Amino acid sequence: MLHNEFMDLPFYIMFYLIASFYGLCIGSFLNVVIFRLPKDESLVKRSSHCMTCGTPILWRDNIPVLGWLMLKGRCRSCGEPISKRYPIVESLNCIVYLTAFTVLDFSLQTILYCFFFSALICIAFIDWDTQEMDLRILLFIALLAIPDIVLSVIRLSSEETFRNLPEFLTDGNLPLSSHLIGLVCIGLPFFLIGEISIPIIEKIFGERFRAIELGDTILMAAGGLLIGWKATVVAAFFGICIAAVCGAILKKRGGESKFAFGPYLAIGLFLGTLFGEQLLDAYIAWVTFDPTQALA
Ligand SMILES: [Zn+2]
């Protein structure tokens, strides 16, 4: 719908303004999730308050990004700095939404992907802070896959019924096989590598941990179920490459050798969702290109 040439400029301005509004507001909620979920605090009960003096934050100071900018990053009552992370998470979520609607289109699938990206932002920050992943967020990602799986089943049982459904629902629909292969194509190898690595790591370091943690494994399985196998393979490729480069840099700076893999997998999954299908199709076309066929 967004890429329809008959849409005019005011429509686009309105659309992007509304998308930005939702991006910022949900981003604001993500801050609450990132801060409270690892501590098992309620996400809704207590209103936001200053981390230093505990003074409740006025609604106008709580406006995403703008509130922080107007306060110049300091608490109104005690003057202590408020973490830059709040406006960063809010703007990041907003940018991610706008990118998703620009690269993909306005459809049910893209809206579900936006929720997926928000979940990835939470996973990345929580894993960075605590080196742990919250099972509830991983379950949320798996649940996001259900609408498209239902549509894929409808498509399998009756192509005609599927074609009569509104484009908003069917746009970007993946075959059922892609969802199912996506569930195992990276999740299963990650699980096996983790299992095999336990005794090896124990022998070398005398400690029991997996080379690839279970959280990362479940993330790739749940994400794979949602975005299909092509996007997941590309996501894992990007995630591992970015992690290798950043891991080397962090190690050079004198960090620990054990580090959170989640943030890099999250970036990989974001890129894979947006560009994975096209990139993998282009790659397959390139490796299977037969010049003698092309000439004939
Ligand atoms: Zn304060």
mmCIF file with all atom_site columns, C-alpha atoms in Angstrom, residues 87-209:
data_model
loop_
_atom_site.group_PDB
_atom_site.id
_atom_site.type_symbol
_atom_site.label_atom_id
_atom_site.label_alt_id
_atom_site.label_comp_id
_atom_site.label_asym_id
_atom_site.label_entity_id
_atom_site.label_seq_id
_atom_site.pdbx_PDB_ins_code
_atom_site.Cartn_x
_atom_site.Cartn_y
_atom_site.Cartn_z
_atom_site.occupancy
_atom_site.B_iso_or_equiv
_atom_site.pdbx_formal_charge
_atom_site.auth_seq_id
_atom_site.auth_comp_id
_atom_site.auth_asym_id
_atom_site.auth_atom_id
_atom_site.pdbx_PDB_model_num
ATOM 1   C CA . PRO A 1 87  ? 16.001 8.763   24.708 1.00 0.00 ? 87  PRO A CA 1
ATOM 2   C CA . ILE A 1 88  ? 18.296 6.369   22.791 1.00 0.00 ? 88  ILE A CA 1
ATOM 3   C CA . VAL A 1 89  ? 15.931 3.388   23.191 1.00 0.00 ? 89  VAL A CA 1
ATOM 4   C CA . GLU A 1 90  ? 12.923 5.580   22.285 1.00 0.00 ? 90  GLU A CA 1
ATOM 5   C CA . SER A 1 91  ? 14.518 6.991   19.132 1.00 0.00 ? 91  SER A CA 1
ATOM 6   C CA . LEU A 1 92  ? 15.937 3.597   18.172 1.00 0.00 ? 92  LEU A CA 1
ATOM 7   C CA . ASN A 1 93  ? 12.484 2.003   18.336 1.00 0.00 ? 93  ASN A CA 1
ATOM 8   C CA . CYS A 1 94  ? 11.035 4.859   16.268 1.00 0.00 ? 94  CYS A CA 1
ATOM 9   C CA . ILE A 1 95  ? 13.770 4.595   13.584 1.00 0.00 ? 95  ILE A CA 1
ATOM 10  C CA . VAL A 1 96  ? 13.332 0.832   13.424 1.00 0.00 ? 96  VAL A CA 1
ATOM 11  C CA . TYR A 1 97  ? 9.563  1.189   12.791 1.00 0.00 ? 97  TYR A CA 1
ATOM 12  C CA . LEU A 1 98  ? 10.027 3.807   10.072 1.00 0.00 ? 98  LEU A CA 1
ATOM 13  C CA . THR A 1 99  ? 12.697 1.649   8.395  1.00 0.00 ? 99  THR A CA 1
ATOM 14  C CA . ALA A 1 100 ? 10.446 -1.424  8.524  1.00 0.00 ? 100 ALA A CA 1
ATOM 15  C CA . PHE A 1 101 ? 7.502  0.375   6.864  1.00 0.00 ? 101 PHE A CA 1
ATOM 16  C CA . THR A 1 102 ? 9.805  1.904   4.240  1.00 0.00 ? 102 THR A CA 1
ATOM 17  C CA . VAL A 1 103 ? 11.619 -1.328  3.294  1.00 0.00 ? 103 VAL A CA 1
ATOM 18  C CA . LEU A 1 104 ? 8.605  -3.639  3.599  1.00 0.00 ? 104 LEU A CA 1
ATOM 19  C CA . ASP A 1 105 ? 5.090  -2.208  3.340  1.00 0.00 ? 105 ASP A CA 1
ATOM 20  C CA . PHE A 1 106 ? 2.093  -1.410  5.493  1.00 0.00 ? 106 PHE A CA 1
ATOM 21  C CA . SER A 1 107 ? 0.654  -4.848  6.255  1.00 0.00 ? 107 SER A CA 1
ATOM 22  C CA . LEU A 1 108 ? -0.217 -7.051  9.197  1.00 0.00 ? 108 LEU A CA 1
ATOM 23  C CA . GLN A 1 109 ? 3.111  -8.837  8.684  1.00 0.00 ? 109 GLN A CA 1
ATOM 24  C CA . THR A 1 110 ? 5.102  -5.583  8.986  1.00 0.00 ? 110 THR A CA 1
ATOM 25  C CA . ILE A 1 111 ? 3.210  -4.560  12.136 1.00 0.00 ? 111 ILE A CA 1
ATOM 26  C CA . LEU A 1 112 ? 4.063  -7.952  13.700 1.00 0.00 ? 112 LEU A CA 1
ATOM 27  C CA . TYR A 1 113 ? 7.695  -7.487  12.612 1.00 0.00 ? 113 TYR A CA 1
ATOM 28  C CA . CYS A 1 114 ? 7.691  -4.093  14.359 1.00 0.00 ? 114 CYS A CA 1
ATOM 29  C CA . PHE A 1 115 ? 6.674  -5.804  17.613 1.00 0.00 ? 115 PHE A CA 1
ATOM 30  C CA . PHE A 1 116 ? 9.435  -8.338  16.927 1.00 0.00 ? 116 PHE A CA 1
ATOM 31  C CA . PHE A 1 117 ? 11.993 -5.519  16.542 1.00 0.00 ? 117 PHE A CA 1
ATOM 32  C CA . SER A 1 118 ? 10.798 -3.946  19.804 1.00 0.00 ? 118 SER A CA 1
ATOM 33  C CA . ALA A 1 119 ? 11.269 -7.327  21.522 1.00 0.00 ? 119 ALA A CA 1
ATOM 34  C CA . LEU A 1 120 ? 14.770 -7.529  19.983 1.00 0.00 ? 120 LEU A CA 1
ATOM 35  C CA . ILE A 1 121 ? 15.663 -4.108  21.428 1.00 0.00 ? 121 ILE A CA 1
ATOM 36  C CA . CYS A 1 122 ? 14.629 -5.351  24.903 1.00 0.00 ? 122 CYS A CA 1
ATOM 37  C CA . ILE A 1 123 ? 16.572 -8.597  24.444 1.00 0.00 ? 123 ILE A CA 1
ATOM 38  C CA . ALA A 1 124 ? 19.692 -6.758  23.266 1.00 0.00 ? 124 ALA A CA 1
ATOM 39  C CA . PHE A 1 125 ? 19.776 -4.316  26.197 1.00 0.00 ? 125 PHE A CA 1
ATOM 40  C CA . ILE A 1 126 ? 18.794 -6.858  28.874 1.00 0.00 ? 126 ILE A CA 1
ATOM 41  C CA . ASP A 1 127 ? 21.379 -9.366  27.593 1.00 0.00 ? 127 ASP A CA 1
ATOM 42  C CA . TRP A 1 128 ? 24.035 -6.629  27.474 1.00 0.00 ? 128 TRP A CA 1
ATOM 43  C CA . ASP A 1 129 ? 23.272 -5.664  31.102 1.00 0.00 ? 129 ASP A CA 1
ATOM 44  C CA . THR A 1 130 ? 22.694 -9.051  32.697 1.00 0.00 ? 130 THR A CA 1
ATOM 45  C CA . GLN A 1 131 ? 24.021 -11.651 30.176 1.00 0.00 ? 131 GLN A CA 1
ATOM 46  C CA . GLU A 1 132 ? 20.612 -13.267 30.401 1.00 0.00 ? 132 GLU A CA 1
ATOM 47  C CA . MET A 1 133 ? 17.552 -13.572 28.230 1.00 0.00 ? 133 MET A CA 1
ATOM 48  C CA . ASP A 1 134 ? 14.004 -13.423 29.487 1.00 0.00 ? 134 ASP A CA 1
ATOM 49  C CA . LEU A 1 135 ? 11.966 -16.464 28.438 1.00 0.00 ? 135 LEU A CA 1
ATOM 50  C CA . ARG A 1 136 ? 8.789  -14.351 28.407 1.00 0.00 ? 136 ARG A CA 1
ATOM 51  C CA . ILE A 1 137 ? 10.159 -12.119 25.627 1.00 0.00 ? 137 ILE A CA 1
ATOM 52  C CA . LEU A 1 138 ? 11.261 -15.194 23.641 1.00 0.00 ? 138 LEU A CA 1
ATOM 53  C CA . LEU A 1 139 ? 7.770  -16.679 24.037 1.00 0.00 ? 139 LEU A CA 1
ATOM 54  C CA . PHE A 1 140 ? 6.279  -13.366 22.876 1.00 0.00 ? 140 PHE A CA 1
ATOM 55  C CA . ILE A 1 141 ? 8.360  -13.620 19.659 1.00 0.00 ? 141 ILE A CA 1
ATOM 56  C CA . ALA A 1 142 ? 7.141  -17.183 19.013 1.00 0.00 ? 142 ALA A CA 1
ATOM 57  C CA . LEU A 1 143 ? 3.507  -16.039 19.532 1.00 0.00 ? 143 LEU A CA 1
ATOM 58  C CA . LEU A 1 144 ? 3.969  -13.292 16.924 1.00 0.00 ? 144 LEU A CA 1
ATOM 59  C CA . ALA A 1 145 ? 4.428  -16.085 14.352 1.00 0.00 ? 145 ALA A CA 1
ATOM 60  C CA . ILE A 1 146 ? 0.907  -17.487 14.870 1.00 0.00 ? 146 ILE A CA 1
ATOM 61  C CA . PRO A 1 147 ? -1.126 -15.111 12.603 1.00 0.00 ? 147 PRO A CA 1
ATOM 62  C CA . ASP A 1 148 ? 1.080  -15.767 9.560  1.00 0.00 ? 148 ASP A CA 1
ATOM 63  C CA . ILE A 1 149 ? 1.173  -19.518 10.245 1.00 0.00 ? 149 ILE A CA 1
ATOM 64  C CA . VAL A 1 150 ? -2.656 -19.552 10.323 1.00 0.00 ? 150 VAL A CA 1
ATOM 65  C CA . LEU A 1 151 ? -2.657 -17.686 6.969  1.00 0.00 ? 151 LEU A CA 1
ATOM 66  C CA . SER A 1 152 ? -0.124 -20.171 5.549  1.00 0.00 ? 152 SER A CA 1
ATOM 67  C CA . VAL A 1 153 ? -2.387 -23.069 6.567  1.00 0.00 ? 153 VAL A CA 1
ATOM 68  C CA . ILE A 1 154 ? -5.379 -21.354 4.897  1.00 0.00 ? 154 ILE A CA 1
ATOM 69  C CA . ARG A 1 155 ? -3.239 -20.915 1.756  1.00 0.00 ? 155 ARG A CA 1
ATOM 70  C CA . LEU A 1 156 ? -2.275 -24.599 1.802  1.00 0.00 ? 156 LEU A CA 1
ATOM 71  C CA . SER A 1 157 ? -5.842 -25.835 2.216  1.00 0.00 ? 157 SER A CA 1
ATOM 72  C CA . SER A 1 158 ? -7.494 -23.447 -0.244 1.00 0.00 ? 158 SER A CA 1
ATOM 73  C CA . GLU A 1 159 ? -5.568 -21.119 -2.548 1.00 0.00 ? 159 GLU A CA 1
ATOM 74  C CA . GLU A 1 160 ? -8.868 -19.494 -3.572 1.00 0.00 ? 160 GLU A CA 1
ATOM 75  C CA . THR A 1 161 ? -9.918 -18.539 -0.021 1.00 0.00 ? 161 THR A CA 1
ATOM 76  C CA . PHE A 1 162 ? -6.440 -17.126 0.529  1.00 0.00 ? 162 PHE A CA 1
ATOM 77  C CA . ARG A 1 163 ? -6.588 -14.969 -2.630 1.00 0.00 ? 163 ARG A CA 1
ATOM 78  C CA . ASN A 1 164 ? -9.946 -13.529 -1.545 1.00 0.00 ? 164 ASN A CA 1
ATOM 79  C CA . LEU A 1 165 ? -8.523 -12.280 1.760  1.00 0.00 ? 165 LEU A CA 1
ATOM 80  C CA . PRO A 1 166 ? -7.588 -8.578  2.031  1.00 0.00 ? 166 PRO A CA 1
ATOM 81  C CA . GLU A 1 167 ? -4.070 -7.742  0.805  1.00 0.00 ? 167 GLU A CA 1
ATOM 82  C CA . PHE A 1 168 ? -3.315 -6.197  4.202  1.00 0.00 ? 168 PHE A CA 1
ATOM 83  C CA . LEU A 1 169 ? -3.452 -9.719  5.697  1.00 0.00 ? 169 LEU A CA 1
ATOM 84  C CA . THR A 1 170 ? -1.820 -11.745 2.923  1.00 0.00 ? 170 THR A CA 1
ATOM 85  C CA . ASP A 1 171 ? 1.003  -9.353  1.967  1.00 0.00 ? 171 ASP A CA 1
ATOM 86  C CA . GLY A 1 172 ? 4.389  -10.886 2.795  1.00 0.00 ? 172 GLY A CA 1
ATOM 87  C CA . ASN A 1 173 ? 2.886  -14.257 3.759  1.00 0.00 ? 173 ASN A CA 1
ATOM 88  C CA . LEU A 1 174 ? 5.480  -17.036 4.005  1.00 0.00 ? 174 LEU A CA 1
ATOM 89  C CA . PRO A 1 175 ? 4.860  -20.694 3.123  1.00 0.00 ? 175 PRO A CA 1
ATOM 90  C CA . LEU A 1 176 ? 4.249  -22.986 6.098  1.00 0.00 ? 176 LEU A CA 1
ATOM 91  C CA . SER A 1 177 ? 7.441  -24.902 5.216  1.00 0.00 ? 177 SER A CA 1
ATOM 92  C CA . SER A 1 178 ? 9.493  -21.695 5.531  1.00 0.00 ? 178 SER A CA 1
ATOM 93  C CA . HIS A 1 179 ? 8.163  -21.100 9.056  1.00 0.00 ? 179 HIS A CA 1
ATOM 94  C CA . LEU A 1 180 ? 8.849  -24.700 10.116 1.00 0.00 ? 180 LEU A CA 1
ATOM 95  C CA . ILE A 1 181 ? 12.339 -24.915 8.580  1.00 0.00 ? 181 ILE A CA 1
ATOM 96  C CA . GLY A 1 182 ? 13.029 -21.474 10.108 1.00 0.00 ? 182 GLY A CA 1
ATOM 97  C CA . LEU A 1 183 ? 12.300 -22.926 13.549 1.00 0.00 ? 183 LEU A CA 1
ATOM 98  C CA . VAL A 1 184 ? 15.112 -25.516 13.274 1.00 0.00 ? 184 VAL A CA 1
ATOM 99  C CA . CYS A 1 185 ? 17.586 -24.310 10.610 1.00 0.00 ? 185 CYS A CA 1
ATOM 100 C CA . ILE A 1 186 ? 19.696 -22.273 13.061 1.00 0.00 ? 186 ILE A CA 1
ATOM 101 C CA . GLY A 1 187 ? 18.147 -23.236 16.405 1.00 0.00 ? 187 GLY A CA 1
ATOM 102 C CA . LEU A 1 188 ? 19.061 -26.910 16.007 1.00 0.00 ? 188 LEU A CA 1
ATOM 103 C CA . PRO A 1 189 ? 22.740 -26.399 15.004 1.00 0.00 ? 189 PRO A CA 1
ATOM 104 C CA . PHE A 1 190 ? 23.098 -23.815 17.809 1.00 0.00 ? 190 PHE A CA 1
ATOM 105 C CA . PHE A 1 191 ? 21.665 -26.347 20.271 1.00 0.00 ? 191 PHE A CA 1
ATOM 106 C CA . LEU A 1 192 ? 24.004 -29.130 19.079 1.00 0.00 ? 192 LEU A CA 1
ATOM 107 C CA . ILE A 1 193 ? 27.082 -26.866 19.142 1.00 0.00 ? 193 ILE A CA 1
ATOM 108 C CA . GLY A 1 194 ? 26.094 -25.884 22.693 1.00 0.00 ? 194 GLY A CA 1
ATOM 109 C CA . GLU A 1 195 ? 25.706 -29.533 23.781 1.00 0.00 ? 195 GLU A CA 1
ATOM 110 C CA . ILE A 1 196 ? 28.992 -30.672 22.214 1.00 0.00 ? 196 ILE A CA 1
ATOM 111 C CA . SER A 1 197 ? 30.882 -27.681 23.602 1.00 0.00 ? 197 SER A CA 1
ATOM 112 C CA . ILE A 1 198 ? 30.016 -28.330 27.283 1.00 0.00 ? 198 ILE A CA 1
ATOM 113 C CA . PRO A 1 199 ? 32.512 -31.199 27.901 1.00 0.00 ? 199 PRO A CA 1
ATOM 114 C CA . ILE A 1 200 ? 35.194 -29.531 25.737 1.00 0.00 ? 200 ILE A CA 1
ATOM 115 C CA . ILE A 1 201 ? 34.923 -26.208 27.605 1.00 0.00 ? 201 ILE A CA 1
ATOM 116 C CA . GLU A 1 202 ? 34.897 -28.052 30.935 1.00 0.00 ? 202 GLU A CA 1
ATOM 117 C CA . LYS A 1 203 ? 38.145 -29.799 29.982 1.00 0.00 ? 203 LYS A CA 1
ATOM 118 C CA . ILE A 1 204 ? 39.928 -26.596 28.914 1.00 0.00 ? 204 ILE A CA 1
ATOM 119 C CA . PHE A 1 205 ? 38.557 -23.985 31.344 1.00 0.00 ? 205 PHE A CA 1
ATOM 120 C CA . GLY A 1 206 ? 37.325 -26.219 34.177 1.00 0.00 ? 206 GLY A CA 1
ATOM 121 C CA . GLU A 1 207 ? 33.942 -24.450 34.030 1.00 0.00 ? 207 GLU A CA 1
ATOM 122 C CA . ARG A 1 208 ? 30.584 -25.729 32.817 1.00 0.00 ? 208 ARG A CA 1
ATOM 123 C CA . PHE A 1 209 ? 28.995 -23.447 30.233 1.00 0.00 ? 209 PHE A CA 1
#
